[in-house]
Amino acid sequence: MNLTLKIWRQKDSKTKGQMVDYKVTDISEHMSFLEMMDVLNEQLFAQGEEPVAFDHDCREGICGMCSMYINGEAHGPDRGITTCQLHMRMFNDGDTITIEPFRAAAFPVIKDLVVDRSAFDRIQQAGGYISVNTSGNTQDANSIPISKHAADEAMDAATCIGCGACVASCKNSSAMLFVGAKVSQYALLPQGQVEAADRVKNMVAQMDLEGFGNCTNTGACEVECPKGISLENIARMNRELLKASI
C-alpha cells in the first residue's frame, strides 16, 4: 500500500516543532507500524535527510517504549496493543496517517516522537516498592496466604507497563490510572500493608508535583490502555488515600 505520513518533527525540547509530510510506497499489510517507520527512515537516510526519532525497545508489547499518538489515538486505532503490535492491515491504501508524540506538560518532547517519561520513574521512586528483610530471615512468599481473587486483581494491576497512553488520552493529562495501578498492586497484598499509608500519600504527592492533571471520569484512559488497566484502580487509590489521610 502507498501512504502519506504527517509526522511531528522537533529538533529538541527548546525548538519549535512542525508537521512534515512524507510518502511511503509498497508497504505490506503484514508489517508492524514500527517496521513501516523503519522503511521511512531508511528512505530518509538514503536521501541524506535526518531520520525520524522514535522510542522502541522490545517490540513485543512489554516495555511500553514505543508510544505514539496515531490518528488521534494513543497507540493507534487497534485496542489492547502497543504501537509496536499495531499492524499496517489496520490501514488502507492511500490513507493519510498523522503521527505525533504523546502530548502532556509532564512529558516534554526530547526529539520528534520521543518524549521524556521520567516523571513516571520519580512517582515509582516515591513509593512504588516494599521494604524487604534481606538478612537471611526472609519469610517465604508461599507461606503467606493470599486469596485467589486478591492475587488476580493485584496481577491485573501489575500488568501496567508505564507507557503513558493513559496520560496521552486524557484531556487533563491525568496519570491517575498509572498511579492507581501501582498503588493497587501493593494495596491488595499483605506484603504492601506495612507502608500502605506512606506509599499512597507520597506517590499522589509526587504525581501532583510532576504536573499531571486530575481524573476527568471520562474513561478514555482505560479504553486506550494497551493492558486494559481498570478504572477500579483509581477508585482504590482514592480509598487508600482517604484512609491514609484520616
PDB file of C-alpha atoms in Angstrom:
ATOM      1  CA  MET A   1       0.000   0.000   0.000  1.00  0.00           C
ATOM      2  CA  ASN A   2       1.019   3.625  -0.542  1.00  0.00           C
ATOM      3  CA  LEU A   3       0.614   6.059   2.336  1.00  0.00           C
ATOM      4  CA  THR A   4       1.022   9.711   3.242  1.00  0.00           C
ATOM      5  CA  LEU A   5       2.519  10.281   6.689  1.00  0.00           C
ATOM      6  CA  LYS A   6       2.111  13.537   8.587  1.00  0.00           C
ATOM      7  CA  ILE A   7       4.805  13.345  11.277  1.00  0.00           C
ATOM      8  CA  TRP A   8       5.695  15.753  14.075  1.00  0.00           C
ATOM      9  CA  ARG A   9       9.326  16.847  13.709  1.00  0.00           C
ATOM     10  CA  GLN A  10      11.043  18.714  16.528  1.00  0.00           C
ATOM     11  CA  LYS A  11      14.805  19.075  16.928  1.00  0.00           C
ATOM     12  CA  ASP A  12      14.730  19.310  20.732  1.00  0.00           C
ATOM     13  CA  SER A  13      12.571  20.459  23.637  1.00  0.00           C
ATOM     14  CA  LYS A  14      13.502  24.119  23.111  1.00  0.00           C
ATOM     15  CA  THR A  15      12.942  24.242  19.360  1.00  0.00           C
ATOM     16  CA  LYS A  16       9.536  24.842  17.814  1.00  0.00           C
ATOM     17  CA  GLY A  17       8.206  21.751  16.031  1.00  0.00           C
ATOM     18  CA  GLN A  18       6.010  21.256  12.981  1.00  0.00           C
ATOM     19  CA  MET A  19       4.168  18.596  10.997  1.00  0.00           C
ATOM     20  CA  VAL A  20       6.073  17.325   7.955  1.00  0.00           C
ATOM     21  CA  ASP A  21       4.584  15.231   5.136  1.00  0.00           C
ATOM     22  CA  TYR A  22       6.265  12.074   3.822  1.00  0.00           C
ATOM     23  CA  LYS A  23       5.286   9.480   1.217  1.00  0.00           C
ATOM     24  CA  VAL A  24       5.972   5.760   1.629  1.00  0.00           C
ATOM     25  CA  THR A  25       5.248   3.133  -1.006  1.00  0.00           C
ATOM     26  CA  ASP A  26       4.917  -0.635  -1.255  1.00  0.00           C
ATOM     27  CA  ILE A  27       4.118  -1.053   2.440  1.00  0.00           C
ATOM     28  CA  SER A  28       2.993  -4.592   3.246  1.00  0.00           C
ATOM     29  CA  GLU A  29      -0.160  -5.051   5.316  1.00  0.00           C
ATOM     30  CA  HIS A  30       1.796  -7.625   7.329  1.00  0.00           C
ATOM     31  CA  MET A  31       4.343  -5.070   8.544  1.00  0.00           C
ATOM     32  CA  SER A  32       4.138  -3.715  12.048  1.00  0.00           C
ATOM     33  CA  PHE A  33       3.769   0.050  12.398  1.00  0.00           C
ATOM     34  CA  LEU A  34       7.367   0.353  13.580  1.00  0.00           C
ATOM     35  CA  GLU A  35       8.602  -1.657  10.581  1.00  0.00           C
ATOM     36  CA  MET A  36       6.816   0.866   8.394  1.00  0.00           C
ATOM     37  CA  MET A  37       8.643   3.639  10.284  1.00  0.00           C
ATOM     38  CA  ASP A  38      11.905   1.770   9.689  1.00  0.00           C
ATOM     39  CA  VAL A  39      11.180   1.791   5.950  1.00  0.00           C
ATOM     40  CA  LEU A  40      10.605   5.546   6.082  1.00  0.00           C
ATOM     41  CA  ASN A  41      13.841   6.129   7.968  1.00  0.00           C
ATOM     42  CA  GLU A  42      15.830   4.005   5.517  1.00  0.00           C
ATOM     43  CA  GLN A  43      14.337   6.129   2.744  1.00  0.00           C
ATOM     44  CA  LEU A  44      15.242   9.376   4.550  1.00  0.00           C
ATOM     45  CA  PHE A  45      18.766   8.141   5.292  1.00  0.00           C
ATOM     46  CA  ALA A  46      19.313   7.225   1.628  1.00  0.00           C
ATOM     47  CA  GLN A  47      18.219  10.755   0.671  1.00  0.00           C
ATOM     48  CA  GLY A  48      20.632  12.319   3.155  1.00  0.00           C
ATOM     49  CA  GLU A  49      17.848  13.550   5.438  1.00  0.00           C
ATOM     50  CA  GLU A  50      17.528  13.251   9.208  1.00  0.00           C
ATOM     51  CA  PRO A  51      15.628  10.061  10.210  1.00  0.00           C
ATOM     52  CA  VAL A  52      12.550  10.365  12.437  1.00  0.00           C
ATOM     53  CA  ALA A  53      13.430   9.718  16.084  1.00  0.00           C
ATOM     54  CA  PHE A  54      11.046   7.391  17.904  1.00  0.00           C
ATOM     55  CA  ASP A  55      11.254   5.213  21.019  1.00  0.00           C
ATOM     56  CA  HIS A  56      11.321   1.419  20.829  1.00  0.00           C
ATOM     57  CA  ASP A  57      12.949  -1.490  22.599  1.00  0.00           C
ATOM     58  CA  CYS A  58      11.356  -4.938  22.944  1.00  0.00           C
ATOM     59  CA  ARG A  59       8.846  -4.643  20.057  1.00  0.00           C
ATOM     60  CA  GLU A  60       6.764  -7.250  21.892  1.00  0.00           C
ATOM     61  CA  GLY A  61       4.290  -5.046  23.778  1.00  0.00           C
ATOM     62  CA  ILE A  62       6.152  -5.376  27.082  1.00  0.00           C
ATOM     63  CA  CYS A  63       8.411  -2.365  27.630  1.00  0.00           C
ATOM     64  CA  GLY A  64       5.987   0.461  26.781  1.00  0.00           C
ATOM     65  CA  MET A  65       8.674   2.480  24.998  1.00  0.00           C
ATOM     66  CA  CYS A  66       7.073   2.700  21.538  1.00  0.00           C
ATOM     67  CA  SER A  67       4.404   5.244  22.404  1.00  0.00           C
ATOM     68  CA  MET A  68       2.992   7.246  19.503  1.00  0.00           C
ATOM     69  CA  TYR A  69      -0.215   9.206  19.059  1.00  0.00           C
ATOM     70  CA  ILE A  70      -1.581   7.875  15.766  1.00  0.00           C
ATOM     71  CA  ASN A  71      -4.592   9.470  14.067  1.00  0.00           C
ATOM     72  CA  GLY A  72      -5.673  10.997  17.372  1.00  0.00           C
ATOM     73  CA  GLU A  73      -5.395   7.801  19.427  1.00  0.00           C
ATOM     74  CA  ALA A  74      -2.681   6.593  21.782  1.00  0.00           C
ATOM     75  CA  HIS A  75      -1.024   3.562  20.130  1.00  0.00           C
ATOM     76  CA  GLY A  76      -3.343   3.886  17.127  1.00  0.00           C
ATOM     77  CA  PRO A  77      -6.747   2.529  16.069  1.00  0.00           C
ATOM     78  CA  ASP A  78      -6.433  -1.023  17.436  1.00  0.00           C
ATOM     79  CA  ARG A  79      -7.260  -1.967  21.058  1.00  0.00           C
ATOM     80  CA  GLY A  80      -5.289  -3.828  23.707  1.00  0.00           C
ATOM     81  CA  ILE A  81      -1.989  -3.315  21.897  1.00  0.00           C
ATOM     82  CA  THR A  82       1.063  -1.052  21.962  1.00  0.00           C
ATOM     83  CA  THR A  83       2.349   0.789  18.894  1.00  0.00           C
ATOM     84  CA  CYS A  84       4.815  -1.994  18.085  1.00  0.00           C
ATOM     85  CA  GLN A  85       1.936  -4.508  17.982  1.00  0.00           C
ATOM     86  CA  LEU A  86      -0.106  -2.335  15.614  1.00  0.00           C
ATOM     87  CA  HIS A  87      -0.062  -3.777  12.083  1.00  0.00           C
ATOM     88  CA  MET A  88      -0.497  -1.967   8.806  1.00  0.00           C
ATOM     89  CA  ARG A  89      -3.572  -4.062   7.945  1.00  0.00           C
ATOM     90  CA  MET A  90      -5.446  -1.606  10.198  1.00  0.00           C
ATOM     91  CA  PHE A  91      -4.954   0.994   7.438  1.00  0.00           C
ATOM     92  CA  ASN A  92      -5.965   1.222   3.792  1.00  0.00           C
ATOM     93  CA  ASP A  93      -4.083   2.021   0.599  1.00  0.00           C
ATOM     94  CA  GLY A  94      -3.957   5.779   0.083  1.00  0.00           C
ATOM     95  CA  ASP A  95      -4.557   6.638   3.742  1.00  0.00           C
ATOM     96  CA  THR A  96      -3.064   9.705   5.396  1.00  0.00           C
ATOM     97  CA  ILE A  97      -1.697   8.843   8.846  1.00  0.00           C
ATOM     98  CA  THR A  98      -0.972  11.528  11.431  1.00  0.00           C
ATOM     99  CA  ILE A  99       1.788  10.601  13.885  1.00  0.00           C
ATOM    100  CA  GLU A 100       2.557  12.700  16.961  1.00  0.00           C
ATOM    101  CA  PRO A 101       4.331  12.271  20.291  1.00  0.00           C
ATOM    102  CA  PHE A 102       2.340  11.861  23.499  1.00  0.00           C
ATOM    103  CA  ARG A 103       1.168  15.359  24.471  1.00  0.00           C
ATOM    104  CA  ALA A 104       1.475  16.347  28.133  1.00  0.00           C
ATOM    105  CA  ALA A 105       3.295  19.064  30.057  1.00  0.00           C
ATOM    106  CA  ALA A 106       4.807  16.334  32.228  1.00  0.00           C
ATOM    107  CA  PHE A 107       6.072  14.502  29.089  1.00  0.00           C
ATOM    108  CA  PRO A 108       8.317  17.097  27.373  1.00  0.00           C
ATOM    109  CA  VAL A 109       9.425  16.268  23.842  1.00  0.00           C
ATOM    110  CA  ILE A 110      13.076  15.214  23.594  1.00  0.00           C
ATOM    111  CA  LYS A 111      13.135  14.905  19.798  1.00  0.00           C
ATOM    112  CA  ASP A 112      10.466  14.222  17.171  1.00  0.00           C
ATOM    113  CA  LEU A 113       8.284  11.417  18.604  1.00  0.00           C
ATOM    114  CA  VAL A 114      10.444  10.768  21.683  1.00  0.00           C
ATOM    115  CA  VAL A 115       9.177  12.169  24.992  1.00  0.00           C
ATOM    116  CA  ASP A 116      10.698  12.235  28.470  1.00  0.00           C
ATOM    117  CA  ARG A 117       8.578   9.977  30.704  1.00  0.00           C
ATOM    118  CA  SER A 118      10.949  10.070  33.669  1.00  0.00           C
ATOM    119  CA  ALA A 119       8.095  11.632  35.676  1.00  0.00           C
ATOM    120  CA  PHE A 120       6.709   8.084  35.957  1.00  0.00           C
ATOM    121  CA  ASP A 121      10.049   6.901  37.338  1.00  0.00           C
ATOM    122  CA  ARG A 122      10.005   9.581  40.020  1.00  0.00           C
ATOM    123  CA  ILE A 123       6.457   8.610  41.033  1.00  0.00           C
ATOM    124  CA  GLN A 124       7.593   4.989  41.351  1.00  0.00           C
ATOM    125  CA  GLN A 125      10.598   6.014  43.412  1.00  0.00           C
ATOM    126  CA  ALA A 126       8.318   7.947  45.767  1.00  0.00           C
ATOM    127  CA  GLY A 127       6.617   4.764  46.971  1.00  0.00           C
ATOM    128  CA  GLY A 128       6.209   2.045  44.373  1.00  0.00           C
ATOM    129  CA  TYR A 129       8.093  -0.617  46.297  1.00  0.00           C
ATOM    130  CA  ILE A 130       8.057  -2.662  49.503  1.00  0.00           C
ATOM    131  CA  SER A 131      10.846  -2.917  52.070  1.00  0.00           C
ATOM    132  CA  VAL A 132      12.079  -6.489  52.346  1.00  0.00           C
ATOM    133  CA  ASN A 133      14.214  -8.100  55.036  1.00  0.00           C
ATOM    134  CA  THR A 134      17.240  -9.449  53.168  1.00  0.00           C
ATOM    135  CA  SER A 135      19.157 -10.563  56.266  1.00  0.00           C
ATOM    136  CA  GLY A 136      18.655 -14.232  55.509  1.00  0.00           C
ATOM    137  CA  ASN A 137      15.499 -14.500  57.634  1.00  0.00           C
ATOM    138  CA  THR A 138      13.134 -13.530  54.839  1.00  0.00           C
ATOM    139  CA  GLN A 139       9.732 -15.170  55.057  1.00  0.00           C
ATOM    140  CA  ASP A 140       8.941 -17.449  52.142  1.00  0.00           C
ATOM    141  CA  ALA A 141       6.311 -15.831  49.933  1.00  0.00           C
ATOM    142  CA  ASN A 142       4.427 -19.101  49.533  1.00  0.00           C
ATOM    143  CA  SER A 143       3.829 -19.240  53.293  1.00  0.00           C
ATOM    144  CA  ILE A 144       1.704 -16.071  53.225  1.00  0.00           C
ATOM    145  CA  PRO A 145      -1.927 -16.952  52.437  1.00  0.00           C
ATOM    146  CA  ILE A 146      -3.466 -14.739  49.751  1.00  0.00           C
ATOM    147  CA  SER A 147      -6.924 -15.234  48.295  1.00  0.00           C
ATOM    148  CA  LYS A 148      -7.159 -16.091  44.604  1.00  0.00           C
ATOM    149  CA  HIS A 149      -9.342 -13.045  43.984  1.00  0.00           C
ATOM    150  CA  ALA A 150      -6.836 -10.642  45.591  1.00  0.00           C
ATOM    151  CA  ALA A 151      -3.906 -12.265  43.799  1.00  0.00           C
ATOM    152  CA  ASP A 152      -5.661 -11.981  40.434  1.00  0.00           C
ATOM    153  CA  GLU A 153      -6.576  -8.329  40.990  1.00  0.00           C
ATOM    154  CA  ALA A 154      -3.028  -7.497  42.091  1.00  0.00           C
ATOM    155  CA  MET A 155      -1.632  -9.217  38.994  1.00  0.00           C
ATOM    156  CA  ASP A 156      -4.064  -7.325  36.762  1.00  0.00           C
ATOM    157  CA  ALA A 157      -2.832  -4.030  38.250  1.00  0.00           C
ATOM    158  CA  ALA A 158       0.810  -5.101  37.944  1.00  0.00           C
ATOM    159  CA  THR A 159       0.458  -5.596  34.172  1.00  0.00           C
ATOM    160  CA  CYS A 160       0.764  -1.807  33.732  1.00  0.00           C
ATOM    161  CA  ILE A 161       3.855  -1.172  31.589  1.00  0.00           C
ATOM    162  CA  GLY A 162       4.034   2.578  32.230  1.00  0.00           C
ATOM    163  CA  CYS A 163       3.724   3.540  28.562  1.00  0.00           C
ATOM    164  CA  GLY A 164       1.787   6.741  29.290  1.00  0.00           C
ATOM    165  CA  ALA A 165      -1.188   6.071  26.995  1.00  0.00           C
ATOM    166  CA  CYS A 166      -3.498   6.976  29.882  1.00  0.00           C
ATOM    167  CA  VAL A 167      -1.883  10.412  30.123  1.00  0.00           C
ATOM    168  CA  ALA A 168      -1.904  10.968  26.357  1.00  0.00           C
ATOM    169  CA  SER A 169      -5.583  10.013  26.000  1.00  0.00           C
ATOM    170  CA  CYS A 170      -6.779  12.169  28.921  1.00  0.00           C
ATOM    171  CA  LYS A 171      -7.829  15.758  28.211  1.00  0.00           C
ATOM    172  CA  ASN A 172      -6.389  16.678  31.635  1.00  0.00           C
ATOM    173  CA  SER A 173      -3.195  14.654  31.083  1.00  0.00           C
ATOM    174  CA  SER A 174      -4.006  12.716  34.242  1.00  0.00           C
ATOM    175  CA  ALA A 175      -1.693   9.944  35.457  1.00  0.00           C
ATOM    176  CA  MET A 176      -4.214   8.575  37.954  1.00  0.00           C
ATOM    177  CA  LEU A 177      -4.670   5.257  36.110  1.00  0.00           C
ATOM    178  CA  PHE A 178      -0.902   4.663  36.202  1.00  0.00           C
ATOM    179  CA  VAL A 179      -0.578   5.657  39.860  1.00  0.00           C
ATOM    180  CA  GLY A 180      -3.758   3.776  40.763  1.00  0.00           C
ATOM    181  CA  ALA A 181      -2.355   0.593  39.222  1.00  0.00           C
ATOM    182  CA  LYS A 182       0.968   0.937  41.039  1.00  0.00           C
ATOM    183  CA  VAL A 183      -0.745   1.613  44.369  1.00  0.00           C
ATOM    184  CA  SER A 184      -3.241  -1.218  43.855  1.00  0.00           C
ATOM    185  CA  GLN A 185      -0.714  -3.948  43.144  1.00  0.00           C
ATOM    186  CA  TYR A 186       0.649  -3.480  46.677  1.00  0.00           C
ATOM    187  CA  ALA A 187      -2.577  -2.460  48.453  1.00  0.00           C
ATOM    188  CA  LEU A 188      -4.162  -5.797  47.532  1.00  0.00           C
ATOM    189  CA  LEU A 189      -1.362  -7.885  49.040  1.00  0.00           C
ATOM    190  CA  PRO A 190      -0.302  -8.359  52.674  1.00  0.00           C
ATOM    191  CA  GLN A 191       3.309  -7.511  51.794  1.00  0.00           C
ATOM    192  CA  GLY A 192       2.213  -3.998  50.864  1.00  0.00           C
ATOM    193  CA  GLN A 193       0.300  -3.176  54.038  1.00  0.00           C
ATOM    194  CA  VAL A 194       3.210  -2.028  56.225  1.00  0.00           C
ATOM    195  CA  GLU A 195       3.976   1.022  54.081  1.00  0.00           C
ATOM    196  CA  ALA A 196       0.498   1.446  52.569  1.00  0.00           C
ATOM    197  CA  ALA A 197      -0.275   4.861  54.058  1.00  0.00           C
ATOM    198  CA  ASP A 198       3.071   6.453  53.230  1.00  0.00           C
ATOM    199  CA  ARG A 199       3.096   4.871  49.782  1.00  0.00           C
ATOM    200  CA  VAL A 200      -0.166   6.319  48.523  1.00  0.00           C
ATOM    201  CA  LYS A 201       0.426   9.754  50.064  1.00  0.00           C
ATOM    202  CA  ASN A 202       3.932  10.025  48.629  1.00  0.00           C
ATOM    203  CA  MET A 203       3.035   8.748  45.172  1.00  0.00           C
ATOM    204  CA  VAL A 204      -0.007  11.014  44.817  1.00  0.00           C
ATOM    205  CA  ALA A 205       2.017  13.995  46.059  1.00  0.00           C
ATOM    206  CA  GLN A 206       4.746  13.272  43.510  1.00  0.00           C
ATOM    207  CA  MET A 207       2.133  12.870  40.765  1.00  0.00           C
ATOM    208  CA  ASP A 208       0.792  16.338  41.555  1.00  0.00           C
ATOM    209  CA  LEU A 209       4.314  17.753  41.754  1.00  0.00           C
ATOM    210  CA  GLU A 210       5.109  16.468  38.262  1.00  0.00           C
ATOM    211  CA  GLY A 211       2.206  18.492  36.848  1.00  0.00           C
ATOM    212  CA  PHE A 212      -0.262  15.771  35.880  1.00  0.00           C
ATOM    213  CA  GLY A 213      -3.937  16.771  35.901  1.00  0.00           C
ATOM    214  CA  ASN A 214      -6.839  15.283  37.824  1.00  0.00           C
ATOM    215  CA  CYS A 215      -9.096  12.463  36.631  1.00  0.00           C
ATOM    216  CA  THR A 216     -11.843  13.537  34.200  1.00  0.00           C
ATOM    217  CA  ASN A 217     -14.016  10.426  34.823  1.00  0.00           C
ATOM    218  CA  THR A 218     -14.480  10.002  31.061  1.00  0.00           C
ATOM    219  CA  GLY A 219     -12.715   6.626  30.957  1.00  0.00           C
ATOM    220  CA  ALA A 220     -10.588   7.301  27.871  1.00  0.00           C
ATOM    221  CA  CYS A 221      -7.525   6.028  29.738  1.00  0.00           C
ATOM    222  CA  GLU A 222      -8.994   2.552  30.282  1.00  0.00           C
ATOM    223  CA  VAL A 223     -10.167   2.323  26.666  1.00  0.00           C
ATOM    224  CA  GLU A 224      -6.742   3.143  25.196  1.00  0.00           C
ATOM    225  CA  CYS A 225      -4.618   1.346  27.796  1.00  0.00           C
ATOM    226  CA  PRO A 226      -2.801  -1.495  25.984  1.00  0.00           C
ATOM    227  CA  LYS A 227      -3.091  -3.698  29.078  1.00  0.00           C
ATOM    228  CA  GLY A 228      -6.725  -2.860  29.877  1.00  0.00           C
ATOM    229  CA  ILE A 229      -5.998  -1.465  33.335  1.00  0.00           C
ATOM    230  CA  SER A 230      -9.374  -0.904  35.020  1.00  0.00           C
ATOM    231  CA  LEU A 231     -10.713   2.387  36.378  1.00  0.00           C
ATOM    232  CA  GLU A 232     -11.364   0.440  39.589  1.00  0.00           C
ATOM    233  CA  ASN A 233      -7.699   1.048  40.393  1.00  0.00           C
ATOM    234  CA  ILE A 234      -8.293   4.807  40.509  1.00  0.00           C
ATOM    235  CA  ALA A 235     -11.174   4.272  42.926  1.00  0.00           C
ATOM    236  CA  ARG A 236      -8.974   2.015  45.067  1.00  0.00           C
ATOM    237  CA  MET A 237      -6.199   4.617  45.101  1.00  0.00           C
ATOM    238  CA  ASN A 238      -8.679   7.281  46.236  1.00  0.00           C
ATOM    239  CA  ARG A 239      -9.907   4.994  49.030  1.00  0.00           C
ATOM    240  CA  GLU A 240      -6.336   4.264  50.104  1.00  0.00           C
ATOM    241  CA  LEU A 241      -5.514   7.974  50.104  1.00  0.00           C
ATOM    242  CA  LEU A 242      -8.599   8.794  52.159  1.00  0.00           C
ATOM    243  CA  LYS A 243      -7.706   6.094  54.734  1.00  0.00           C
ATOM    244  CA  ALA A 244      -4.115   7.336  54.897  1.00  0.00           C
ATOM    245  CA  SER A 245      -5.216  10.927  55.384  1.00  0.00           C
ATOM    246  CA  ILE A 246      -7.544  10.281  58.334  1.00  0.00           C
TER     247      ILE A 246
END
